[in-house]
Amino acid sequence: MNCAHCGAVHQRGRFCVGCGKTMPPSLLPPRPVRLAPRPPYEVTDDMTQPVLRFAVRPRRAPETVPAEVG
């Protein structure tokens, strides 16, 4: 479909690639919606919550050096 405003031939989506004006709706039928298959087991809330795992390393105590008096 060509743009009626600027004449650009190649179009993508809802807006004109050349001038940015909105394009009329496509005459093609809408694409069918494909859903992912359901898993064979029941999904619980525990399975869907994010889990953050951090590498934990204990801190070393700083070595104290006695100050020389002199």
mmCIF file of N, CA and C in Angstrom:
data_model
loop_
_atom_site.group_PDB
_atom_site.id
_atom_site.type_symbol
_atom_site.label_atom_id
_atom_site.label_comp_id
_atom_site.label_asym_id
_atom_site.label_seq_id
_atom_site.Cartn_x
_atom_site.Cartn_y
_atom_site.Cartn_z
ATOM 1 N N MET A 1 0.847 -1.161 0.000
ATOM 2 C CA MET A 1 0.000 0.000 0.000
ATOM 3 C C MET A 1 0.902 1.237 0.000
ATOM 4 N N ASN A 2 0.626 2.167 -0.875
ATOM 5 C CA ASN A 2 1.386 3.414 -0.952
ATOM 6 C C ASN A 2 0.775 4.443 -0.016
ATOM 7 N N CYS A 3 1.631 5.327 0.483
ATOM 8 C CA CYS A 3 1.161 6.402 1.344
ATOM 9 C C CYS A 3 0.508 7.475 0.472
ATOM 10 N N ALA A 4 -0.683 7.923 0.863
ATOM 11 C CA ALA A 4 -1.389 8.952 0.098
ATOM 12 C C ALA A 4 -0.744 10.318 0.295
ATOM 13 N N HIS A 5 -0.001 10.496 1.377
ATOM 14 C CA HIS A 5 0.578 11.804 1.680
ATOM 15 C C HIS A 5 1.937 12.006 0.998
ATOM 16 N N CYS A 6 2.857 11.027 1.150
ATOM 17 C CA CYS A 6 4.210 11.207 0.593
ATOM 18 C C CYS A 6 4.529 10.254 -0.550
ATOM 19 N N GLY A 7 3.694 9.213 -0.781
ATOM 20 C CA GLY A 7 3.900 8.285 -1.891
ATOM 21 C C GLY A 7 4.900 7.181 -1.612
ATOM 22 N N ALA A 8 5.323 7.009 -0.365
ATOM 23 C CA ALA A 8 6.273 5.943 -0.035
ATOM 24 C C ALA A 8 5.628 4.590 -0.299
ATOM 25 N N VAL A 9 6.391 3.704 -0.943
ATOM 26 C CA VAL A 9 5.841 2.404 -1.325
ATOM 27 C C VAL A 9 5.958 1.400 -0.184
ATOM 28 N N HIS A 10 7.124 1.326 0.438
ATOM 29 C CA HIS A 10 7.351 0.320 1.477
ATOM 30 C C HIS A 10 6.771 0.822 2.794
ATOM 31 N N GLN A 11 5.845 0.066 3.367
ATOM 32 C CA GLN A 11 5.202 0.461 4.619
ATOM 33 C C GLN A 11 5.342 -0.656 5.636
ATOM 34 N N ARG A 12 5.395 -0.277 6.904
ATOM 35 C CA ARG A 12 5.446 -1.245 8.004
ATOM 36 C C ARG A 12 4.540 -0.778 9.098
ATOM 37 N N GLY A 13 3.625 -1.628 9.508
ATOM 38 C CA GLY A 13 2.798 -1.334 10.662
ATOM 39 C C GLY A 13 1.794 -0.225 10.441
ATOM 40 N N ARG A 14 1.572 0.545 11.482
ATOM 41 C CA ARG A 14 0.490 1.507 11.513
ATOM 42 C C ARG A 14 0.862 2.883 10.980
ATOM 43 N N PHE A 15 2.151 3.196 10.951
ATOM 44 C CA PHE A 15 2.594 4.521 10.540
ATOM 45 C C PHE A 15 3.429 4.440 9.273
ATOM 46 N N CYS A 16 3.401 5.495 8.461
ATOM 47 C CA CYS A 16 4.155 5.561 7.211
ATOM 48 C C CYS A 16 5.638 5.627 7.520
ATOM 49 N N VAL A 17 6.432 4.889 6.746
ATOM 50 C CA VAL A 17 7.870 4.888 6.942
ATOM 51 C C VAL A 17 8.472 6.212 6.479
ATOM 52 N N GLY A 18 7.872 6.834 5.464
ATOM 53 C CA GLY A 18 8.414 8.064 4.908
ATOM 54 C C GLY A 18 8.080 9.303 5.709
ATOM 55 N N CYS A 19 6.790 9.508 6.022
ATOM 56 C CA CYS A 19 6.388 10.771 6.655
ATOM 57 C C CYS A 19 5.861 10.614 8.074
ATOM 58 N N GLY A 20 5.553 9.407 8.518
ATOM 59 C CA GLY A 20 5.095 9.191 9.881
ATOM 60 C C GLY A 20 3.601 9.329 10.080
ATOM 61 N N LYS A 21 2.853 9.608 9.035
ATOM 62 C CA LYS A 21 1.396 9.724 9.169
ATOM 63 C C LYS A 21 0.795 8.333 9.409
ATOM 64 N N THR A 22 -0.382 8.310 10.049
ATOM 65 C CA THR A 22 -1.039 7.020 10.285
ATOM 66 C C THR A 22 -1.594 6.480 8.976
ATOM 67 N N MET A 23 -1.473 5.167 8.837
ATOM 68 C CA MET A 23 -1.958 4.493 7.631
ATOM 69 C C MET A 23 -3.365 3.978 7.882
ATOM 70 N N PRO A 24 -4.171 3.845 6.835
ATOM 71 C CA PRO A 24 -5.500 3.252 7.030
ATOM 72 C C PRO A 24 -5.354 1.790 7.420
ATOM 73 N N PRO A 25 -6.356 1.224 8.079
ATOM 74 C CA PRO A 25 -6.264 -0.189 8.485
ATOM 75 C C PRO A 25 -6.085 -1.102 7.277
ATOM 76 N N SER A 26 -5.377 -2.188 7.496
ATOM 77 C CA SER A 26 -5.116 -3.147 6.428
ATOM 78 C C SER A 26 -6.400 -3.874 6.058
ATOM 79 N N LEU A 27 -6.514 -4.224 4.782
ATOM 80 C CA LEU A 27 -7.683 -4.972 4.306
ATOM 81 C C LEU A 27 -7.514 -6.472 4.514
ATOM 82 N N LEU A 28 -6.312 -6.896 4.916
ATOM 83 C CA LEU A 28 -6.069 -8.317 5.162
ATOM 84 C C LEU A 28 -6.762 -8.746 6.453
ATOM 85 N N PRO A 29 -7.195 -10.005 6.534
ATOM 86 C CA PRO A 29 -7.806 -10.472 7.790
ATOM 87 C C PRO A 29 -6.752 -10.521 8.893
ATOM 88 N N PRO A 30 -7.166 -10.349 10.151
ATOM 89 C CA PRO A 30 -6.187 -10.387 11.244
ATOM 90 C C PRO A 30 -5.536 -11.755 11.348
ATOM 91 N N ARG A 31 -4.279 -11.753 11.797
ATOM 92 C CA ARG A 31 -3.558 -13.015 11.948
ATOM 93 C C ARG A 31 -4.126 -13.803 13.120
ATOM 94 N N PRO A 32 -4.163 -15.128 13.019
ATOM 95 C CA PRO A 32 -4.680 -15.923 14.137
ATOM 96 C C PRO A 32 -3.728 -15.869 15.333
ATOM 97 N N VAL A 33 -4.296 -15.915 16.505
ATOM 98 C CA VAL A 33 -3.520 -15.883 17.739
ATOM 99 C C VAL A 33 -3.123 -17.308 18.090
ATOM 100 N N ARG A 34 -1.817 -17.515 18.319
ATOM 101 C CA ARG A 34 -1.346 -18.842 18.704
ATOM 102 C C ARG A 34 -0.902 -18.795 20.147
ATOM 103 N N LEU A 35 -1.482 -19.649 20.961
ATOM 104 C CA LEU A 35 -1.145 -19.709 22.376
ATOM 105 C C LEU A 35 -0.181 -20.859 22.627
ATOM 106 N N ALA A 36 0.668 -20.692 23.619
ATOM 107 C CA ALA A 36 1.594 -21.751 23.995
ATOM 108 C C ALA A 36 0.814 -22.893 24.646
ATOM 109 N N PRO A 37 1.251 -24.136 24.435
ATOM 110 C CA PRO A 37 0.538 -25.256 25.059
ATOM 111 C C PRO A 37 0.684 -25.228 26.570
ATOM 112 N N ARG A 38 -0.320 -25.700 27.262
ATOM 113 C CA ARG A 38 -0.291 -25.760 28.726
ATOM 114 C C ARG A 38 0.609 -26.915 29.162
ATOM 115 N N PRO A 39 1.354 -26.743 30.266
ATOM 116 C CA PRO A 39 2.194 -27.846 30.739
ATOM 117 C C PRO A 39 1.325 -28.981 31.279
ATOM 118 N N PRO A 40 1.843 -30.207 31.244
ATOM 119 C CA PRO A 40 1.046 -31.352 31.703
ATOM 120 C C PRO A 40 0.871 -31.407 33.219
ATOM 121 N N TYR A 41 1.543 -30.523 33.962
ATOM 122 C CA TYR A 41 1.433 -30.517 35.419
ATOM 123 C C TYR A 41 0.817 -29.191 35.861
ATOM 124 N N GLU A 42 0.353 -29.173 37.100
ATOM 125 C CA GLU A 42 -0.265 -27.962 37.629
ATOM 126 C C GLU A 42 0.814 -26.955 38.037
ATOM 127 N N VAL A 43 0.665 -25.720 37.621
ATOM 128 C CA VAL A 43 1.629 -24.672 37.943
ATOM 129 C C VAL A 43 1.158 -23.957 39.201
ATOM 130 N N THR A 44 2.022 -23.918 40.211
ATOM 131 C CA THR A 44 1.682 -23.248 41.463
ATOM 132 C C THR A 44 2.372 -21.884 41.513
ATOM 133 N N ASP A 45 1.990 -21.054 42.484
ATOM 134 C CA ASP A 45 2.592 -19.733 42.620
ATOM 135 C C ASP A 45 4.081 -19.824 42.946
ATOM 136 N N ASP A 46 4.492 -20.870 43.668
ATOM 137 C CA ASP A 46 5.903 -21.024 44.014
ATOM 138 C C ASP A 46 6.767 -21.193 42.772
ATOM 139 N N MET A 47 6.204 -21.761 41.727
ATOM 140 C CA MET A 47 6.967 -21.986 40.503
ATOM 141 C C MET A 47 7.108 -20.719 39.675
ATOM 142 N N THR A 48 6.228 -19.763 39.875
ATOM 143 C CA THR A 48 6.235 -18.572 39.041
ATOM 144 C C THR A 48 6.908 -17.379 39.701
ATOM 145 N N GLN A 49 7.285 -17.483 40.968
ATOM 146 C CA GLN A 49 7.911 -16.355 41.656
ATOM 147 C C GLN A 49 9.392 -16.282 41.300
ATOM 148 N N PRO A 50 9.939 -15.075 41.123
ATOM 149 C CA PRO A 50 11.361 -14.961 40.795
ATOM 150 C C PRO A 50 12.232 -15.341 41.987
ATOM 151 N N VAL A 51 13.368 -15.916 41.689
ATOM 152 C CA VAL A 51 14.306 -16.317 42.729
ATOM 153 C C VAL A 51 15.632 -15.637 42.427
ATOM 154 N N LEU A 52 16.154 -14.890 43.405
ATOM 155 C CA LEU A 52 17.447 -14.246 43.242
ATOM 156 C C LEU A 52 18.476 -15.039 44.028
ATOM 157 N N ARG A 53 19.537 -15.422 43.356
ATOM 158 C CA ARG A 53 20.597 -16.173 44.015
ATOM 159 C C ARG A 53 21.885 -15.376 43.890
ATOM 160 N N PHE A 54 22.500 -15.100 45.032
ATOM 161 C CA PHE A 54 23.745 -14.353 45.056
ATOM 162 C C PHE A 54 24.845 -15.240 45.599
ATOM 163 N N ALA A 55 26.050 -15.059 45.075
ATOM 164 C CA ALA A 55 27.203 -15.774 45.601
ATOM 165 C C ALA A 55 27.595 -15.095 46.911
ATOM 166 N N VAL A 56 27.512 -15.819 48.017
ATOM 167 C CA VAL A 56 27.786 -15.241 49.327
ATOM 168 C C VAL A 56 29.159 -15.701 49.780
ATOM 169 N N ARG A 57 30.017 -14.733 50.054
ATOM 170 C CA ARG A 57 31.352 -15.040 50.559
ATOM 171 C C ARG A 57 31.508 -14.312 51.891
ATOM 172 N N PRO A 58 31.898 -15.013 52.934
ATOM 173 C CA PRO A 58 32.060 -14.327 54.227
ATOM 174 C C PRO A 58 33.190 -13.306 54.152
ATOM 175 N N ARG A 59 32.988 -12.183 54.825
ATOM 176 C CA ARG A 59 34.013 -11.134 54.838
ATOM 177 C C ARG A 59 35.123 -11.508 55.809
ATOM 178 N N ARG A 60 36.321 -11.169 55.432
ATOM 179 C CA ARG A 60 37.451 -11.387 56.327
ATOM 180 C C ARG A 60 37.579 -10.177 57.234
ATOM 181 N N ALA A 61 37.938 -10.434 58.466
ATOM 182 C CA ALA A 61 38.155 -9.337 59.405
ATOM 183 C C ALA A 61 39.434 -8.613 59.000
ATOM 184 N N PRO A 62 39.418 -7.283 58.978
ATOM 185 C CA PRO A 62 40.640 -6.566 58.583
ATOM 186 C C PRO A 62 41.741 -6.797 59.612
ATOM 187 N N GLU A 63 42.929 -7.003 59.112
ATOM 188 C CA GLU A 63 44.065 -7.235 60.016
ATOM 189 C C GLU A 63 44.443 -5.912 60.653
ATOM 190 N N THR A 64 44.516 -5.912 61.968
ATOM 191 C CA THR A 64 44.886 -4.679 62.674
ATOM 192 C C THR A 64 46.384 -4.687 62.922
ATOM 193 N N VAL A 65 47.006 -3.626 62.507
ATOM 194 C CA VAL A 65 48.453 -3.486 62.702
ATOM 195 C C VAL A 65 48.659 -2.526 63.871
ATOM 196 N N PRO A 66 49.355 -2.967 64.932
ATOM 197 C CA PRO A 66 49.558 -2.069 66.075
ATOM 198 C C PRO A 66 50.413 -0.873 65.661
ATOM 199 N N ALA A 67 49.976 0.276 66.077
ATOM 200 C CA ALA A 67 50.698 1.508 65.756
ATOM 201 C C ALA A 67 51.955 1.589 66.621
ATOM 202 N N GLU A 68 53.064 1.950 65.992
ATOM 203 C CA GLU A 68 54.312 2.057 66.736
ATOM 204 C C GLU A 68 54.345 3.407 67.455
ATOM 205 N N VAL A 69 54.676 3.344 68.739
ATOM 206 C CA VAL A 69 54.774 4.566 69.522
ATOM 207 C C VAL A 69 56.246 4.980 69.512
ATOM 208 N N GLY A 70 56.513 6.166 69.142
ATOM 209 C CA GLY A 70 57.914 6.491 69.130
ATOM 210 C C GLY A 70 58.277 7.851 68.976
#
